[in-house]
Structures are given as structure tokens and as C-alpha cells.
CSV table of C-alpha atoms (C1' of nucleotides) in Angstrom, one decimal:
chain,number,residue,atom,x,y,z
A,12,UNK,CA,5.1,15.8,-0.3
A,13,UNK,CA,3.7,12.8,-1.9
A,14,UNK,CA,2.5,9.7,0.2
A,15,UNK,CA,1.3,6.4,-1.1
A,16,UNK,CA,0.2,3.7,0.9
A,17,UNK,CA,-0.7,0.3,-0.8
A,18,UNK,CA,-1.3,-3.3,0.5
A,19,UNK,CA,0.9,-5.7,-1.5
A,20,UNK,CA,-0.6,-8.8,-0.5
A,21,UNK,CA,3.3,-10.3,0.5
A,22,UNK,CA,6.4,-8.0,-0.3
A,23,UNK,CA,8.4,-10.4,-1.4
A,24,UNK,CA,6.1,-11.7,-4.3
A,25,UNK,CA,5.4,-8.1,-4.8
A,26,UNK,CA,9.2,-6.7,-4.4
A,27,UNK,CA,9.6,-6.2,-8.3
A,28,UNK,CA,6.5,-4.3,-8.6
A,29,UNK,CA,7.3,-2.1,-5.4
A,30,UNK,CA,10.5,-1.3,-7.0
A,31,UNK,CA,8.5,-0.3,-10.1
A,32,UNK,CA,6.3,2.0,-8.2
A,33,UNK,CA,9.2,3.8,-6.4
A,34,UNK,CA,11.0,4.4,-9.5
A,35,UNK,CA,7.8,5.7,-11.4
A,36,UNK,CA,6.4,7.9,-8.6
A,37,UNK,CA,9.2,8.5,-6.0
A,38,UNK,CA,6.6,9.0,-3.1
A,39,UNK,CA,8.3,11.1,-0.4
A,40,UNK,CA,6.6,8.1,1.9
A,41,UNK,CA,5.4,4.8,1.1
A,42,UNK,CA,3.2,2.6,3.5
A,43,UNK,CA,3.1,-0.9,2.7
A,44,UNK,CA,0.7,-3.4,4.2
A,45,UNK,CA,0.4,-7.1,4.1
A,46,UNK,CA,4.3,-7.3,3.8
A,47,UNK,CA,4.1,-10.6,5.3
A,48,UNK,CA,7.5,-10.6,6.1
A,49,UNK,CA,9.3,-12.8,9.0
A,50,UNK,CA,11.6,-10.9,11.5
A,51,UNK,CA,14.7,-10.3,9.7
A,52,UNK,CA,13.6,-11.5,6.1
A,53,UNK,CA,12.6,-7.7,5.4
A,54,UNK,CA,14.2,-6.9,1.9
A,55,UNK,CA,16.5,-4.0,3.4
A,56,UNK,CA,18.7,-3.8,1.0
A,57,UNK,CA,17.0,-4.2,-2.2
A,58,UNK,CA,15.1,-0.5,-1.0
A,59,UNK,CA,18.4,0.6,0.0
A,60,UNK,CA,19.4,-0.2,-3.5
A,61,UNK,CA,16.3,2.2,-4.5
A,62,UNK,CA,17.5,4.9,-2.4
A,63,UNK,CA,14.9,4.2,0.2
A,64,UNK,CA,14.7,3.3,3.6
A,65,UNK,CA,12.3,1.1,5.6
A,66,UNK,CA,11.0,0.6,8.9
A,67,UNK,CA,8.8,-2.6,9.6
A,68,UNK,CA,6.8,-4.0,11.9
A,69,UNK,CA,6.8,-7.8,10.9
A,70,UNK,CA,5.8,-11.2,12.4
A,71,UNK,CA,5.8,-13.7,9.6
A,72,UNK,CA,3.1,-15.7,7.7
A,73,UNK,CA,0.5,-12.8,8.2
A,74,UNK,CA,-0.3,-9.4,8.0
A,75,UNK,CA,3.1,-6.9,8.3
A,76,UNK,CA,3.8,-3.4,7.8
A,77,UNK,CA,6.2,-1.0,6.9
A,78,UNK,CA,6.9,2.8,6.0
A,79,UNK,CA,9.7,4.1,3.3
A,80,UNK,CA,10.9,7.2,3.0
A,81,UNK,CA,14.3,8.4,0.3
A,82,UNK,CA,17.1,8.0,2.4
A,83,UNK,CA,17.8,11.5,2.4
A,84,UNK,CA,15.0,12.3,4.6
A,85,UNK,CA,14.6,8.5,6.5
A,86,UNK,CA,11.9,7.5,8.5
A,87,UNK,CA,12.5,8.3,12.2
A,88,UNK,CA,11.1,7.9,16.0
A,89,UNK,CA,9.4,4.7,15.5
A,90,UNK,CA,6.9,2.8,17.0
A,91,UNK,CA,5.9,-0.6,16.2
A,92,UNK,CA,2.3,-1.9,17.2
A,93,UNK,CA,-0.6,-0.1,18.6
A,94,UNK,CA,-1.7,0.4,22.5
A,95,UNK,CA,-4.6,-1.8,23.2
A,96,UNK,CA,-5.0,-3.5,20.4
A,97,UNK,CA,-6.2,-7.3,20.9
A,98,UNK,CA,-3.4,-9.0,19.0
A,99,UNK,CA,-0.1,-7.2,19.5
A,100,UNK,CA,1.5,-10.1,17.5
A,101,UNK,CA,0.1,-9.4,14.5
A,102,UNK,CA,2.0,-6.5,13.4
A,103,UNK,CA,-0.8,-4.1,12.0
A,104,UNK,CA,0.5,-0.7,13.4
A,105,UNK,CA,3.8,1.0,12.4
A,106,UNK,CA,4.4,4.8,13.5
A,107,UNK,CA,7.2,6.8,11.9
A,108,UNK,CA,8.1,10.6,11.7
A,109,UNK,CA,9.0,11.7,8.2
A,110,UNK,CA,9.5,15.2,7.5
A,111,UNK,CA,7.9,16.5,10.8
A,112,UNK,CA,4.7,14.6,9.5
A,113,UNK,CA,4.1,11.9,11.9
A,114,UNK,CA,2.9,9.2,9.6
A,115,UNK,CA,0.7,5.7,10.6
A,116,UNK,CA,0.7,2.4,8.2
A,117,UNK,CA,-2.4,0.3,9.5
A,118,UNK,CA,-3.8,-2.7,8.2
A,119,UNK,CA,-7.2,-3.6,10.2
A,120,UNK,CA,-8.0,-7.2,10.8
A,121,UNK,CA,-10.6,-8.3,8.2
A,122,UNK,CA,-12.9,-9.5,10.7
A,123,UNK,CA,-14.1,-13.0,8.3
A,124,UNK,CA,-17.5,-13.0,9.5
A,125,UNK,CA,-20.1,-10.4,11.8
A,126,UNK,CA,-19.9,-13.7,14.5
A,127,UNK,CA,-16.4,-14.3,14.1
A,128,UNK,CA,-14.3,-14.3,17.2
A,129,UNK,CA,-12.1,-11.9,14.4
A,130,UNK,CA,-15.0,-9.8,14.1
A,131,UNK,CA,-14.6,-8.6,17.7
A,132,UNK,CA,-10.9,-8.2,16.9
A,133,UNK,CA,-11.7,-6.3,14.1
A,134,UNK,CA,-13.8,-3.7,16.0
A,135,UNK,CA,-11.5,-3.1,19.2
A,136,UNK,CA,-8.7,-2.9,17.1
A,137,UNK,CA,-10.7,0.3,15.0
A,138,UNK,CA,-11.7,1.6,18.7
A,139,UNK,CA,-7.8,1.4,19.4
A,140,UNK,CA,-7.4,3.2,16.0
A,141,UNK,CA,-9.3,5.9,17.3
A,142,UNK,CA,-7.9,6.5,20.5
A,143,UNK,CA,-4.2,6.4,19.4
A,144,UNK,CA,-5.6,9.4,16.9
A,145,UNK,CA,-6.8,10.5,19.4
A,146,UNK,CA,-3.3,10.9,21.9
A,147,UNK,CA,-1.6,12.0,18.1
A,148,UNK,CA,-3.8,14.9,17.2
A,149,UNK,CA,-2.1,18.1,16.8
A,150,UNK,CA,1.3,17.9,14.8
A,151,UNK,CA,0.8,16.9,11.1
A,152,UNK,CA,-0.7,13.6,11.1
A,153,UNK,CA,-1.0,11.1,7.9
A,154,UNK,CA,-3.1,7.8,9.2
A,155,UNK,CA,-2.7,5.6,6.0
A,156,UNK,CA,-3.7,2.1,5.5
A,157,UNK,CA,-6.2,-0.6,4.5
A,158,UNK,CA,-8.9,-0.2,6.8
A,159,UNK,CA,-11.2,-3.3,5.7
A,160,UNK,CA,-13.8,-0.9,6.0
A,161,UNK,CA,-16.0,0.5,3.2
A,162,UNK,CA,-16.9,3.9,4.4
A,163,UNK,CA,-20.4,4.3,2.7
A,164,UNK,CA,-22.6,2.6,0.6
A,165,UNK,CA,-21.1,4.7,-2.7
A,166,UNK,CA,-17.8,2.9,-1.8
A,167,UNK,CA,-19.0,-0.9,-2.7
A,168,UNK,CA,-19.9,-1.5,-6.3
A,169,UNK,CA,-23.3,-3.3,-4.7
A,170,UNK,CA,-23.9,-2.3,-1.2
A,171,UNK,CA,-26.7,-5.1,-1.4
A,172,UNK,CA,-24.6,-7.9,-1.8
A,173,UNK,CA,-22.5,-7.1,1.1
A,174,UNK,CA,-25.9,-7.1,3.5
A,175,UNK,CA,-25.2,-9.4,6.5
A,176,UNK,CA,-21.0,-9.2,5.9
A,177,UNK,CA,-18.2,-7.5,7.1
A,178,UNK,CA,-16.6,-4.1,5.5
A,179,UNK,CA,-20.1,-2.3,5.2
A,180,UNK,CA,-21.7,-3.0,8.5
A,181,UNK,CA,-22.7,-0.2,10.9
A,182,UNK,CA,-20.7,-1.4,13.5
A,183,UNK,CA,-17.5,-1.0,11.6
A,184,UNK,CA,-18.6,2.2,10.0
A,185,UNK,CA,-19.4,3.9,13.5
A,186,UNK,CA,-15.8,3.3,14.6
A,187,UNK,CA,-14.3,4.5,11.3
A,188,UNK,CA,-16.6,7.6,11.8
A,189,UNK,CA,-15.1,7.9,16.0
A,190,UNK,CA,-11.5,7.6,14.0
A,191,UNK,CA,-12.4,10.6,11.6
A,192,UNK,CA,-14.4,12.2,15.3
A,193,UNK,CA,-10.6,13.2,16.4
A,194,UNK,CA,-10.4,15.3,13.5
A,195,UNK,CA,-8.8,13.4,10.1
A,196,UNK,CA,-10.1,14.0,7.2
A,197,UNK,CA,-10.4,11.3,4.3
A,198,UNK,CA,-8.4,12.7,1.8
A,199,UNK,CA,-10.2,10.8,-1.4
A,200,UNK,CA,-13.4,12.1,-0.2
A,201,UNK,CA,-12.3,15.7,0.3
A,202,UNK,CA,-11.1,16.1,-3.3
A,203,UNK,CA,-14.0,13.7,-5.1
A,204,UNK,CA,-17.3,13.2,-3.7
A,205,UNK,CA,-18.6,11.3,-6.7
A,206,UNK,CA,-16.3,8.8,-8.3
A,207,UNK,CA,-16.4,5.5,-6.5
A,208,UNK,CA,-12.2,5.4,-5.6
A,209,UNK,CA,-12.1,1.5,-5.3
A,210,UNK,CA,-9.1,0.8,-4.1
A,211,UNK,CA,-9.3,-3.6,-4.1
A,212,UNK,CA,-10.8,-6.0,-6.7
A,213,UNK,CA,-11.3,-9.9,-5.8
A,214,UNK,CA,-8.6,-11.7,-8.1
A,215,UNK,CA,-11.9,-13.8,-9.4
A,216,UNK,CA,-13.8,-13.7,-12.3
A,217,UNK,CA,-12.1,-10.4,-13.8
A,218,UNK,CA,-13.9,-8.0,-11.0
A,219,UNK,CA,-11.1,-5.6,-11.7
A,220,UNK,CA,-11.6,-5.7,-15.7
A,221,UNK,CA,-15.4,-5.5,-14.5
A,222,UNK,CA,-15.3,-2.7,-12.4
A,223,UNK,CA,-16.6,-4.6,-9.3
A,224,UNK,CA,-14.1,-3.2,-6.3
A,225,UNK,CA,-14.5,-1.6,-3.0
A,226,UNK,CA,-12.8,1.4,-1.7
A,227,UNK,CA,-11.4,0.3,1.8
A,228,UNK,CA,-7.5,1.7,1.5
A,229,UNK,CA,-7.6,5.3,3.2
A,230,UNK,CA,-5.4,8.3,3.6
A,231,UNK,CA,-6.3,9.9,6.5
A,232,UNK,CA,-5.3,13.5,7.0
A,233,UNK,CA,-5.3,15.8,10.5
A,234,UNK,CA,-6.9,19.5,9.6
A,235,UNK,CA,-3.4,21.4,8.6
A,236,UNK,CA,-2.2,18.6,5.9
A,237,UNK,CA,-5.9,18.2,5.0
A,238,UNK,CA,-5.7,22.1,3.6
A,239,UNK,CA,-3.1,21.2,1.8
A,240,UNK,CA,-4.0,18.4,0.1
A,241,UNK,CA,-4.1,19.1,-3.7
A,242,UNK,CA,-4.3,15.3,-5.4
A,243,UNK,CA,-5.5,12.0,-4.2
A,244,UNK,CA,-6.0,8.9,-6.3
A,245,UNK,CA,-5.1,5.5,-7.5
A,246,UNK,CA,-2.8,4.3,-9.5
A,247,UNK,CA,-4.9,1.5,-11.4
A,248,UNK,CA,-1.9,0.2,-13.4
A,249,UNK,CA,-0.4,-1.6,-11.0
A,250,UNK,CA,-3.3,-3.5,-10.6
A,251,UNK,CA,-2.8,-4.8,-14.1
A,252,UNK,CA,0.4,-6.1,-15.2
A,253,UNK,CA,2.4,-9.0,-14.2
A,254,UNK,CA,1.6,-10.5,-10.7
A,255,UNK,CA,-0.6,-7.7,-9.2
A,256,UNK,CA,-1.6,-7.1,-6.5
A,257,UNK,CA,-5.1,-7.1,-5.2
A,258,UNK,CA,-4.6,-3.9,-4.3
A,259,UNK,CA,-4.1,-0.7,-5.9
A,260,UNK,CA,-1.9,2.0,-4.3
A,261,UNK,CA,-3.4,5.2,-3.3
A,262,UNK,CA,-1.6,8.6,-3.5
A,263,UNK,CA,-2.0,11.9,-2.2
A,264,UNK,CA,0.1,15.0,-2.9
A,265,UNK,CA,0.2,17.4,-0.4
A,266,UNK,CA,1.1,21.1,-1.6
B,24,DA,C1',-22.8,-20.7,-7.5
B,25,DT,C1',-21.2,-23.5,-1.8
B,26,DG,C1',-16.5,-21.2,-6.8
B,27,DA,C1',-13.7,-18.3,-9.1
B,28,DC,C1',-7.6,-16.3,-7.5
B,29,DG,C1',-3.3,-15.6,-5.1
B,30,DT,C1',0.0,-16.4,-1.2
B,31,DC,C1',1.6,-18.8,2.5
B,32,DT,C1',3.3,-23.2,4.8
B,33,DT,C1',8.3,-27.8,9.6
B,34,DG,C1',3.6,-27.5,2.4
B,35,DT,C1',1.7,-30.4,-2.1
B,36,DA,C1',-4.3,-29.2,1.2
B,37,DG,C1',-5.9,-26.1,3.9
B,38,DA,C1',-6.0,-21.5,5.9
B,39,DC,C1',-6.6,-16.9,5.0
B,40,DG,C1',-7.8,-12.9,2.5
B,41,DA,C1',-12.2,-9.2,1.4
DNA sequence: ATGACGTCTTGTAGACGA
């Protein structure tokens, strides 16, 4: 099985290069994030053209997320948001059985600032995060997603200049550790302990032709798919090209 | 460098992203 997950920073600016991606890799499941879709302006139809289908979790401006599977073997039993989270209109939890794996597209709040009012949202939404792992442990599990949240200090290109922000702060890294407590495993990590996996590049002053990224967009795997796992990495040419985006999807084969 | 870039909007400037 291969799964991808990438944030597309708005489908429908993105649509062309999504299509792109499904026809180079055929992933056996896709999770997309920051689809930024409205209710009904989902692009069915063009992924049905594909030979995919989705299921989405959309509200509009903001945030949005979906998972894809081939239509031969669809996404099914879904759930759309995520129990206690602050901000159940912000469609950032999508929950979808594909292939007996029971797979999860998140995208966690960014949080702005450490005193942001968002910066609480941020944190109970990861403390939600780990409880709904939590309830899901046992069958095959796939949690995939842009977390906002840098694991380590190896996972920022300089730790020192994110001192004092959000992404890197203990706070946030406790509560991705409580997430990875129920059991996941981060599938990057497992394979590479070395190379820095940066997964987002600011659009500004050439960060991604410089190198200067951060590796915040996780695959998360429960023990069984873990021990499977035989690839994970990112596909760094969709970063490049025309109208990228800021994101880079992340893929892991599972044997 | 307090910006840079990209996407969105009852839009054309401001919010948001990370």
C-alpha cells in the first residue's frame, strides 16, 4: 500500500498538480490538507475522472481536508471532525477506512503566536489528537497530516531562530510526544534518523532552493503497519514546478 | 529586515499561513 499525505495550500489552485501527482504515483491513499474548499465546491468529479474517489471534510475560506482512495477500493465509514476539539467548524479531522487501514487526514491549527488565543487552540486540539489515537489504537492505524509541529531540533534548518515561536516549542512537542505515547510510530524517523525530511519551505526569498525548510508533515503509523513500513520520503518535485505548493507530499510504502 | 510569497475574499487591502 502506498499513502501520501500533502497540504496543498487550496485544492483548487493546486487541482492540476494533484492530478499530476495521482497519475505519477497512484497512492493507494491520498490525504490532502488545506483543501480550502466550500461545502459543495469539492472538485468530485475531476478525481472521479482520475479514477479516484474523495471524502472531505470542508468549511470554506480556511483549512479543509480530504482523503482519496482509487475507486476500486473507496474510502469508507467516515467521520468528519474530531471529538473535543475547540473549533469544530474548521474542518481539520477527516477519518476514513481504506483497505481495513483506518486512515486520519489532520491539519493542526498553526497556533500564530505562543500568546495567541490560537496558540491555546493549537494545543487542545494536539491533546484531542491524542486521545482520539488513543480510542483508535488497535486495528491498522495511518494518522497523516501537517502537524505544525517540528518534532526535534534536527527537524528545523535553525532551531535558534525559531526560539520564542510556535512549531518548536516544548509545549507543542510534549503533546506530539502524548500522540506518539498511544503507540504510533513516525514513519520518516523510523526509516532515517539523520536526514533532515523537511517537508515545507516559506515561498520567500528562495528557502526551498536554499534548503531552509522544516519537517512538520507526519505519517504516523500504529505498531503492525509500522513493521511494515519499507519507504518513506518526499517527493521534492512538486515543490518545484509551476504553482507549487508550499508543501511537499510525503509518502510511505507499506510492504 | 518590521519584508520577502501565495491564496483567499459580499475583494482590489488585509487576513492568514508557518
Amino acid at each position: 500500500m502506498l499513502l501520501a499525505t500533502w497540504n496543498v495550500n487550496s485544492l483548487r489552485a493546486r487541482l492540476p498538480r494533484v492530478l499530476e501527482f495521482l497519475e505519477t504515483h497512484r497512492p493507494d491513499v491520498l490525504c490532502l490538507q488545506e483543501t480550502k474548499t466550500a461545502p459543495g465546491d469539492f472538485p468530485h468529479d475531476e478525481l472521479t475522472e482520475a479514477g479516484y474517489v474523495a471524502v472531505d471534510h470542508s468549511t470554506g475560506r480556511w483549512a479543509g481536508v480530504a482523503i482519496l482512495a482509487p475507486a476500486a477500493e473507496p474510502p469508507r465509514d467516515v467521520v468528519r471532525g474530531l471529538p473535543g476539539e475547540a473549533r469544530p467548524d474548521e474542518a481539520r479531522w477527516v477519518e476514513a477506512t481504506v483497505a481495513r487501514t483506518r486512515v486520519v487526514s489532520l491539519y493542526v491549527p498553526n497556533g500564530r503566536a505562543l500568546d495567541s488565543p490560537a496558540f491555546d487552540d493549537k494545543l487542545s486540539f494536539l491533546e484531542a489528537v491524542a486521545t482520539r489515537a488513543a480510542a483508535l489504537a488497535g486495528p491498522p492505524l495511518a494518522v497523516a497530516g501537517d502537524f505544525n509541529v517540528a518534532p526535534s531540533d534536527a527537524d528545523v534548518y535553525d532551531p535558534a531562530l525559531f526560539t520564542g515561536t510556535t512549531h518548536t516549542s516544548d509545549d507543542e512537542r510534549a503533546l506530539l510526544d502524548a500522540v506518539l505515547g498511544t503507540g504510533l510510530v513516525d514513519a520518516y524517523r523510523r526509516l532515517d534518523a539523520v536526514s533532515p525530511g523537511f517537508t515545507w519551505w516559506d515561498y520567500r526569498a528562495g528557502h526551498f532552493h536554499k534548503g531552509l525548510g522544516m519537517r512538520i508533515d507526519l505519517t504516523l503509523l500504529s505498531p503492525e503497519l509500522a513493521a511494515r513500513c519499507r519507504r518513506c520520503g518526499i517527493d521534492r518535485s512538486f515543490r518545484k514546478g509551476p504553482r507549487p505548493s508550499d508543501h511537499a507530499p510525503l509518502l510511505t510504502e507499506l510492504g
